[in-house]
Amino acid sequence: MYDTPLTGLVLGGGGARAAYQVGVLRALAALRRTHASISQLRRNPFGIICGTSAGAINAAALACHADQFDASVEGLSQVWENFHADQVFRADSLGVIRSGAQWLTMMSIGWVIARWARARPRSLLDNAPLGELLQRMVPLERLPRLLAKRHLQALAITASSYGTGEHLTFFQSSHAVTPWLRSQRLAVPAELTHAHLLASSAIPFIFPATPLPHEGERGWFGDGSMRQTAPLSPAIHLGAQRLLVIGAGRLHEPAGQRAVEPGYPSLAQIAGHAMSSIFLDALALDVERLERINRTLALLPPEVQAHTPLRPIPALVIAPTQRLDDVAARHLHALPAPVRALLRGAGVGGEGRQARGAALASYLLFEAPFTQELMALGEADTLARSDEVRAFFGWGVPRAG
């Protein structure tokens, strides 16, 4: 019941920045309702859905309502429009003290005192509330039936193994798919659980690793964006013939000189730079790689193309046209006071043009003022390219009445 050609949706990581994806999806749903044919409206527009980190949560929520695309987008919108940090991590003073304060103390005073005090903090923040949110937000028990009825062909979630260093794509599909193996990248057929989503979205150092079964043993896994050298690969391996890719920064950000914070970089600056490398750079590079392959294949005569395993994969990439770091700088005050105090020790502070460490904070700003602005930006960026979107999906002229 999915569209032909088979369309894959790729949702990258980025913590709270993933609110932008929901804005894009909301605009797509509106364009589809207005322009798609009756037969197109009866089908899920995405036969393959792949997600990483926070994008994995959005992907799974969509997949678990693949028979109700508009309703699934509306449900996601309701969550992201009304977000508070305490739905994702312990943001109260006691919760922050138990996790973040102990972790920073251990880093600054040393392991000897940490052992003496029996302190074993595993991360900066405790994401136990996210597990409760996933139970309500992502009804994975619906997935097998939706796959059986062909509302969806496959859902893929990526995570990174701290034990082996491998990047694993766990997938659940409507038919047998031969797992693929590339250098440090492995595909694993699995019955997906909320633990897979927690693992995929476990930002390194920020959230604790999650145990998952693999090859008969239990391993510890973290954010799927780590070591993800080919974010588009899972959708293509699963059979996607064209891709909609929704990024969370940099791909379409405006050019121009960025403000430089004077002095030695703070821990927040360094961490923000590292987060950008983990969450944003690989997607941009893989999109460039795909575009280069498509251009090369277009130069080959048909008889030569017939003898190569490569095939062109049309891709529509939608990404923010504004710097999300700058958007975050306007909303640092929205973070809960205990979290602001914790991040202040790492160098996050100020507001607007005087803000420091906004890049790091942007991944943790699960607060409605920030997520609503990102959603509005996603909608605006998508509607500004409505002709391109309609051409990509084959949605025609508006229907009368």
PDB file of N, CA and C in Angstrom, residues 329-397:
ATOM      1  N   ALA A 329      20.100  30.150  20.854  1.00  0.00           N
ATOM      2  CA  ALA A 329      20.609  31.246  21.680  1.00  0.00           C
ATOM      3  C   ALA A 329      19.490  32.138  22.191  1.00  0.00           C
ATOM      4  N   ARG A 330      18.389  32.197  21.464  1.00  0.00           N
ATOM      5  CA  ARG A 330      17.259  33.033  21.885  1.00  0.00           C
ATOM      6  C   ARG A 330      16.408  32.363  22.959  1.00  0.00           C
ATOM      7  N   HIS A 331      16.686  31.079  23.237  1.00  0.00           N
ATOM      8  CA  HIS A 331      15.805  30.332  24.140  1.00  0.00           C
ATOM      9  C   HIS A 331      16.540  29.675  25.306  1.00  0.00           C
ATOM     10  N   LEU A 332      17.762  30.071  25.569  1.00  0.00           N
ATOM     11  CA  LEU A 332      18.501  29.435  26.663  1.00  0.00           C
ATOM     12  C   LEU A 332      17.778  29.607  27.994  1.00  0.00           C
ATOM     13  N   HIS A 333      17.070  30.728  28.158  1.00  0.00           N
ATOM     14  CA  HIS A 333      16.364  30.980  29.408  1.00  0.00           C
ATOM     15  C   HIS A 333      15.233  29.979  29.645  1.00  0.00           C
ATOM     16  N   ALA A 334      14.782  29.282  28.573  1.00  0.00           N
ATOM     17  CA  ALA A 334      13.671  28.333  28.714  1.00  0.00           C
ATOM     18  C   ALA A 334      14.089  27.039  29.384  1.00  0.00           C
ATOM     19  N   LEU A 335      15.382  26.761  29.443  1.00  0.00           N
ATOM     20  CA  LEU A 335      15.840  25.552  30.121  1.00  0.00           C
ATOM     21  C   LEU A 335      15.500  25.625  31.604  1.00  0.00           C
ATOM     22  N   PRO A 336      15.161  24.493  32.209  1.00  0.00           N
ATOM     23  CA  PRO A 336      14.899  24.499  33.664  1.00  0.00           C
ATOM     24  C   PRO A 336      16.108  25.024  34.429  1.00  0.00           C
ATOM     25  N   ALA A 337      15.856  25.739  35.508  1.00  0.00           N
ATOM     26  CA  ALA A 337      16.928  26.378  36.276  1.00  0.00           C
ATOM     27  C   ALA A 337      18.035  25.405  36.689  1.00  0.00           C
ATOM     28  N   PRO A 338      17.726  24.183  37.193  1.00  0.00           N
ATOM     29  CA  PRO A 338      18.812  23.276  37.565  1.00  0.00           C
ATOM     30  C   PRO A 338      19.697  22.886  36.377  1.00  0.00           C
ATOM     31  N   VAL A 339      19.084  22.747  35.191  1.00  0.00           N
ATOM     32  CA  VAL A 339      19.862  22.388  34.005  1.00  0.00           C
ATOM     33  C   VAL A 339      20.711  23.574  33.567  1.00  0.00           C
ATOM     34  N   ARG A 340      20.149  24.793  33.640  1.00  0.00           N
ATOM     35  CA  ARG A 340      20.937  25.983  33.305  1.00  0.00           C
ATOM     36  C   ARG A 340      22.150  26.084  34.228  1.00  0.00           C
ATOM     37  N   ALA A 341      21.935  25.814  35.502  1.00  0.00           N
ATOM     38  CA  ALA A 341      23.044  25.886  36.458  1.00  0.00           C
ATOM     39  C   ALA A 341      24.114  24.846  36.134  1.00  0.00           C
ATOM     40  N   LEU A 342      23.674  23.657  35.769  1.00  0.00           N
ATOM     41  CA  LEU A 342      24.623  22.596  35.417  1.00  0.00           C
ATOM     42  C   LEU A 342      25.429  22.981  34.184  1.00  0.00           C
ATOM     43  N   LEU A 343      24.741  23.481  33.152  1.00  0.00           N
ATOM     44  CA  LEU A 343      25.426  23.833  31.911  1.00  0.00           C
ATOM     45  C   LEU A 343      26.283  25.087  32.054  1.00  0.00           C
ATOM     46  N   ARG A 344      25.909  25.936  33.007  1.00  0.00           N
ATOM     47  CA  ARG A 344      26.703  27.146  33.221  1.00  0.00           C
ATOM     48  C   ARG A 344      28.131  26.773  33.596  1.00  0.00           C
ATOM     49  N   GLY A 345      28.271  25.670  34.341  1.00  0.00           N
ATOM     50  CA  GLY A 345      29.606  25.225  34.714  1.00  0.00           C
ATOM     51  C   GLY A 345      30.437  24.779  33.524  1.00  0.00           C
ATOM     52  N   ALA A 346      29.760  24.437  32.412  1.00  0.00           N
ATOM     53  CA  ALA A 346      30.474  24.033  31.199  1.00  0.00           C
ATOM     54  C   ALA A 346      30.699  25.195  30.246  1.00  0.00           C
ATOM     55  N   GLY A 347      30.122  26.374  30.584  1.00  0.00           N
ATOM     56  CA  GLY A 347      30.344  27.541  29.740  1.00  0.00           C
ATOM     57  C   GLY A 347      29.139  27.998  28.950  1.00  0.00           C
ATOM     58  N   VAL A 348      27.941  27.455  29.248  1.00  0.00           N
ATOM     59  CA  VAL A 348      26.721  27.886  28.568  1.00  0.00           C
ATOM     60  C   VAL A 348      26.125  29.041  29.353  1.00  0.00           C
ATOM     61  N   GLY A 349      25.805  30.132  28.656  1.00  0.00           N
ATOM     62  CA  GLY A 349      25.226  31.274  29.358  1.00  0.00           C
ATOM     63  C   GLY A 349      24.923  32.414  28.415  1.00  0.00           C
ATOM     64  N   GLY A 350      24.427  33.488  28.969  1.00  0.00           N
ATOM     65  CA  GLY A 350      24.066  34.647  28.162  1.00  0.00           C
ATOM     66  C   GLY A 350      22.782  34.407  27.397  1.00  0.00           C
ATOM     67  N   GLU A 351      22.510  35.310  26.464  1.00  0.00           N
ATOM     68  CA  GLU A 351      21.296  35.203  25.674  1.00  0.00           C
ATOM     69  C   GLU A 351      21.472  35.999  24.393  1.00  0.00           C
ATOM     70  N   GLY A 352      20.790  35.567  23.335  1.00  0.00           N
ATOM     71  CA  GLY A 352      20.843  36.275  22.056  1.00  0.00           C
ATOM     72  C   GLY A 352      22.257  36.334  21.508  1.00  0.00           C
ATOM     73  N   ARG A 353      22.668  37.518  21.087  1.00  0.00           N
ATOM     74  CA  ARG A 353      24.010  37.672  20.506  1.00  0.00           C
ATOM     75  C   ARG A 353      25.118  37.473  21.532  1.00  0.00           C
ATOM     76  N   GLN A 354      24.773  37.604  22.794  1.00  0.00           N
ATOM     77  CA  GLN A 354      25.764  37.421  23.854  1.00  0.00           C
ATOM     78  C   GLN A 354      25.801  35.991  24.377  1.00  0.00           C
ATOM     79  N   ALA A 355      25.020  35.109  23.778  1.00  0.00           N
ATOM     80  CA  ALA A 355      24.944  33.727  24.261  1.00  0.00           C
ATOM     81  C   ALA A 355      26.250  32.983  24.027  1.00  0.00           C
ATOM     82  N   ARG A 356      26.558  32.088  24.948  1.00  0.00           N
ATOM     83  CA  ARG A 356      27.746  31.246  24.838  1.00  0.00           C
ATOM     84  C   ARG A 356      27.312  29.783  24.968  1.00  0.00           C
ATOM     85  N   GLY A 357      27.885  28.933  24.138  1.00  0.00           N
ATOM     86  CA  GLY A 357      27.606  27.507  24.235  1.00  0.00           C
ATOM     87  C   GLY A 357      26.224  27.109  23.751  1.00  0.00           C
ATOM     88  N   ALA A 358      25.615  27.930  22.885  1.00  0.00           N
ATOM     89  CA  ALA A 358      24.254  27.626  22.420  1.00  0.00           C
ATOM     90  C   ALA A 358      24.212  26.347  21.596  1.00  0.00           C
ATOM     91  N   ALA A 359      25.297  26.027  20.904  1.00  0.00           N
ATOM     92  CA  ALA A 359      25.303  24.803  20.085  1.00  0.00           C
ATOM     93  C   ALA A 359      25.061  23.578  20.955  1.00  0.00           C
ATOM     94  N   LEU A 360      25.754  23.490  22.080  1.00  0.00           N
ATOM     95  CA  LEU A 360      25.553  22.360  22.991  1.00  0.00           C
ATOM     96  C   LEU A 360      24.131  22.366  23.545  1.00  0.00           C
ATOM     97  N   ALA A 361      23.677  23.527  23.981  1.00  0.00           N
ATOM     98  CA  ALA A 361      22.340  23.624  24.575  1.00  0.00           C
ATOM     99  C   ALA A 361      21.249  23.250  23.590  1.00  0.00           C
ATOM    100  N   SER A 362      21.475  23.490  22.301  1.00  0.00           N
ATOM    101  CA  SER A 362      20.425  23.233  21.308  1.00  0.00           C
ATOM    102  C   SER A 362      19.996  21.772  21.278  1.00  0.00           C
ATOM    103  N   TYR A 363      20.874  20.859  21.658  1.00  0.00           N
ATOM    104  CA  TYR A 363      20.536  19.443  21.648  1.00  0.00           C
ATOM    105  C   TYR A 363      19.682  19.054  22.866  1.00  0.00           C
ATOM    106  N   LEU A 364      19.658  19.910  23.885  1.00  0.00           N
ATOM    107  CA  LEU A 364      18.950  19.599  25.128  1.00  0.00           C
ATOM    108  C   LEU A 364      17.743  20.499  25.359  1.00  0.00           C
ATOM    109  N   LEU A 365      17.465  21.413  24.435  1.00  0.00           N
ATOM    110  CA  LEU A 365      16.398  22.390  24.622  1.00  0.00           C
ATOM    111  C   LEU A 365      15.033  21.797  24.276  1.00  0.00           C
ATOM    112  N   PHE A 366      14.640  20.789  25.024  1.00  0.00           N
ATOM    113  CA  PHE A 366      13.323  20.184  24.832  1.00  0.00           C
ATOM    114  C   PHE A 366      12.281  21.040  25.551  1.00  0.00           C
ATOM    115  N   GLU A 367      12.156  22.270  25.119  1.00  0.00           N
ATOM    116  CA  GLU A 367      11.201  23.205  25.696  1.00  0.00           C
ATOM    117  C   GLU A 367      10.376  23.820  24.577  1.00  0.00           C
ATOM    118  N   ALA A 368       9.085  24.016  24.840  1.00  0.00           N
ATOM    119  CA  ALA A 368       8.131  24.411  23.806  1.00  0.00           C
ATOM    120  C   ALA A 368       8.530  25.665  23.027  1.00  0.00           C
ATOM    121  N   PRO A 369       9.042  26.728  23.652  1.00  0.00           N
ATOM    122  CA  PRO A 369       9.389  27.909  22.845  1.00  0.00           C
ATOM    123  C   PRO A 369      10.399  27.590  21.737  1.00  0.00           C
ATOM    124  N   PHE A 370      11.387  26.742  22.058  1.00  0.00           N
ATOM    125  CA  PHE A 370      12.396  26.368  21.060  1.00  0.00           C
ATOM    126  C   PHE A 370      11.831  25.397  20.031  1.00  0.00           C
ATOM    127  N   THR A 371      11.154  24.353  20.496  1.00  0.00           N
ATOM    128  CA  THR A 371      10.654  23.348  19.550  1.00  0.00           C
ATOM    129  C   THR A 371       9.583  23.931  18.641  1.00  0.00           C
ATOM    130  N   GLN A 372       8.765  24.827  19.152  1.00  0.00           N
ATOM    131  CA  GLN A 372       7.743  25.448  18.311  1.00  0.00           C
ATOM    132  C   GLN A 372       8.374  26.308  17.214  1.00  0.00           C
ATOM    133  N   GLU A 373       9.436  27.032  17.557  1.00  0.00           N
ATOM    134  CA  GLU A 373      10.096  27.847  16.539  1.00  0.00           C
ATOM    135  C   GLU A 373      10.746  26.964  15.470  1.00  0.00           C
ATOM    136  N   LEU A 374      11.327  25.845  15.881  1.00  0.00           N
ATOM    137  CA  LEU A 374      11.920  24.937  14.896  1.00  0.00           C
ATOM    138  C   LEU A 374      10.849  24.316  14.006  1.00  0.00           C
ATOM    139  N   MET A 375       9.714  23.954  14.583  1.00  0.00           N
ATOM    140  CA  MET A 375       8.625  23.398  13.788  1.00  0.00           C
ATOM    141  C   MET A 375       8.123  24.413  12.770  1.00  0.00           C
ATOM    142  N   ALA A 376       7.976  25.662  13.199  1.00  0.00           N
ATOM    143  CA  ALA A 376       7.536  26.710  12.277  1.00  0.00           C
ATOM    144  C   ALA A 376       8.546  26.902  11.148  1.00  0.00           C
ATOM    145  N   LEU A 377       9.829  26.820  11.473  1.00  0.00           N
ATOM    146  CA  LEU A 377      10.861  26.942  10.445  1.00  0.00           C
ATOM    147  C   LEU A 377      10.784  25.776   9.467  1.00  0.00           C
ATOM    148  N   GLY A 378      10.579  24.561   9.983  1.00  0.00           N
ATOM    149  CA  GLY A 378      10.448  23.397   9.107  1.00  0.00           C
ATOM    150  C   GLY A 378       9.271  23.523   8.169  1.00  0.00           C
ATOM    151  N   GLU A 379       8.152  24.008   8.681  1.00  0.00           N
ATOM    152  CA  GLU A 379       6.989  24.220   7.818  1.00  0.00           C
ATOM    153  C   GLU A 379       7.284  25.255   6.749  1.00  0.00           C
ATOM    154  N   ALA A 380       7.855  26.382   7.152  1.00  0.00           N
ATOM    155  CA  ALA A 380       8.126  27.463   6.198  1.00  0.00           C
ATOM    156  C   ALA A 380       9.118  27.024   5.120  1.00  0.00           C
ATOM    157  N   ASP A 381      10.179  26.317   5.528  1.00  0.00           N
ATOM    158  CA  ASP A 381      11.179  25.868   4.555  1.00  0.00           C
ATOM    159  C   ASP A 381      10.559  24.908   3.540  1.00  0.00           C
ATOM    160  N   THR A 382       9.644  24.066   3.992  1.00  0.00           N
ATOM    161  CA  THR A 382       9.019  23.088   3.101  1.00  0.00           C
ATOM    162  C   THR A 382       8.011  23.744   2.166  1.00  0.00           C
ATOM    163  N   LEU A 383       7.193  24.623   2.702  1.00  0.00           N
ATOM    164  CA  LEU A 383       6.192  25.296   1.861  1.00  0.00           C
ATOM    165  C   LEU A 383       6.850  26.207   0.844  1.00  0.00           C
ATOM    166  N   ALA A 384       8.022  26.755   1.173  1.00  0.00           N
ATOM    167  CA  ALA A 384       8.749  27.586   0.209  1.00  0.00           C
ATOM    168  C   ALA A 384       9.222  26.772  -0.988  1.00  0.00           C
ATOM    169  N   ARG A 385       9.273  25.445  -0.824  1.00  0.00           N
ATOM    170  CA  ARG A 385       9.702  24.559  -1.910  1.00  0.00           C
ATOM    171  C   ARG A 385       8.554  23.640  -2.337  1.00  0.00           C
ATOM    172  N   SER A 386       7.334  24.133  -2.225  1.00  0.00           N
ATOM    173  CA  SER A 386       6.159  23.291  -2.463  1.00  0.00           C
ATOM    174  C   SER A 386       6.129  22.718  -3.874  1.00  0.00           C
ATOM    175  N   ASP A 387       6.533  23.500  -4.872  1.00  0.00           N
ATOM    176  CA  ASP A 387       6.543  22.976  -6.247  1.00  0.00           C
ATOM    177  C   ASP A 387       7.508  21.796  -6.363  1.00  0.00           C
ATOM    178  N   GLU A 388       8.669  21.923  -5.729  1.00  0.00           N
ATOM    179  CA  GLU A 388       9.671  20.860  -5.755  1.00  0.00           C
ATOM    180  C   GLU A 388       9.164  19.621  -5.020  1.00  0.00           C
ATOM    181  N   VAL A 389       8.492  19.839  -3.898  1.00  0.00           N
ATOM    182  CA  VAL A 389       7.932  18.725  -3.130  1.00  0.00           C
ATOM    183  C   VAL A 389       6.866  18.003  -3.934  1.00  0.00           C
ATOM    184  N   ARG A 390       5.968  18.751  -4.554  1.00  0.00           N
ATOM    185  CA  ARG A 390       4.892  18.146  -5.339  1.00  0.00           C
ATOM    186  C   ARG A 390       5.451  17.348  -6.510  1.00  0.00           C
ATOM    187  N   ALA A 391       6.476  17.895  -7.162  1.00  0.00           N
ATOM    188  CA  ALA A 391       7.076  17.181  -8.296  1.00  0.00           C
ATOM    189  C   ALA A 391       7.731  15.889  -7.822  1.00  0.00           C
ATOM    190  N   PHE A 392       8.384  15.922  -6.661  1.00  0.00           N
ATOM    191  CA  PHE A 392       9.064  14.743  -6.146  1.00  0.00           C
ATOM    192  C   PHE A 392       8.074  13.621  -5.873  1.00  0.00           C
ATOM    193  N   PHE A 393       6.943  13.940  -5.242  1.00  0.00           N
ATOM    194  CA  PHE A 393       5.957  12.926  -4.888  1.00  0.00           C
ATOM    195  C   PHE A 393       4.941  12.653  -5.998  1.00  0.00           C
ATOM    196  N   GLY A 394       4.930  13.481  -7.020  1.00  0.00           N
ATOM    197  CA  GLY A 394       3.952  13.304  -8.081  1.00  0.00           C
ATOM    198  C   GLY A 394       2.562  13.743  -7.684  1.00  0.00           C
ATOM    199  N   TRP A 395       2.491  14.702  -6.777  1.00  0.00           N
ATOM    200  CA  TRP A 395       1.195  15.215  -6.366  1.00  0.00           C
ATOM    201  C   TRP A 395       0.765  16.289  -7.359  1.00  0.00           C
ATOM    202  N   GLY A 396      -0.478  16.180  -7.842  1.00  0.00           N
ATOM    203  CA  GLY A 396      -0.927  17.031  -8.930  1.00  0.00           C
ATOM    204  C   GLY A 396      -1.499  18.358  -8.491  1.00  0.00           C
ATOM    205  N   VAL A 397      -2.395  18.895  -9.293  1.00  0.00           N
ATOM    206  CA  VAL A 397      -2.992  20.202  -9.036  1.00  0.00           C
ATOM    207  C   VAL A 397      -4.016  20.062  -7.920  1.00  0.00           C
TER     208      VAL A 397
END
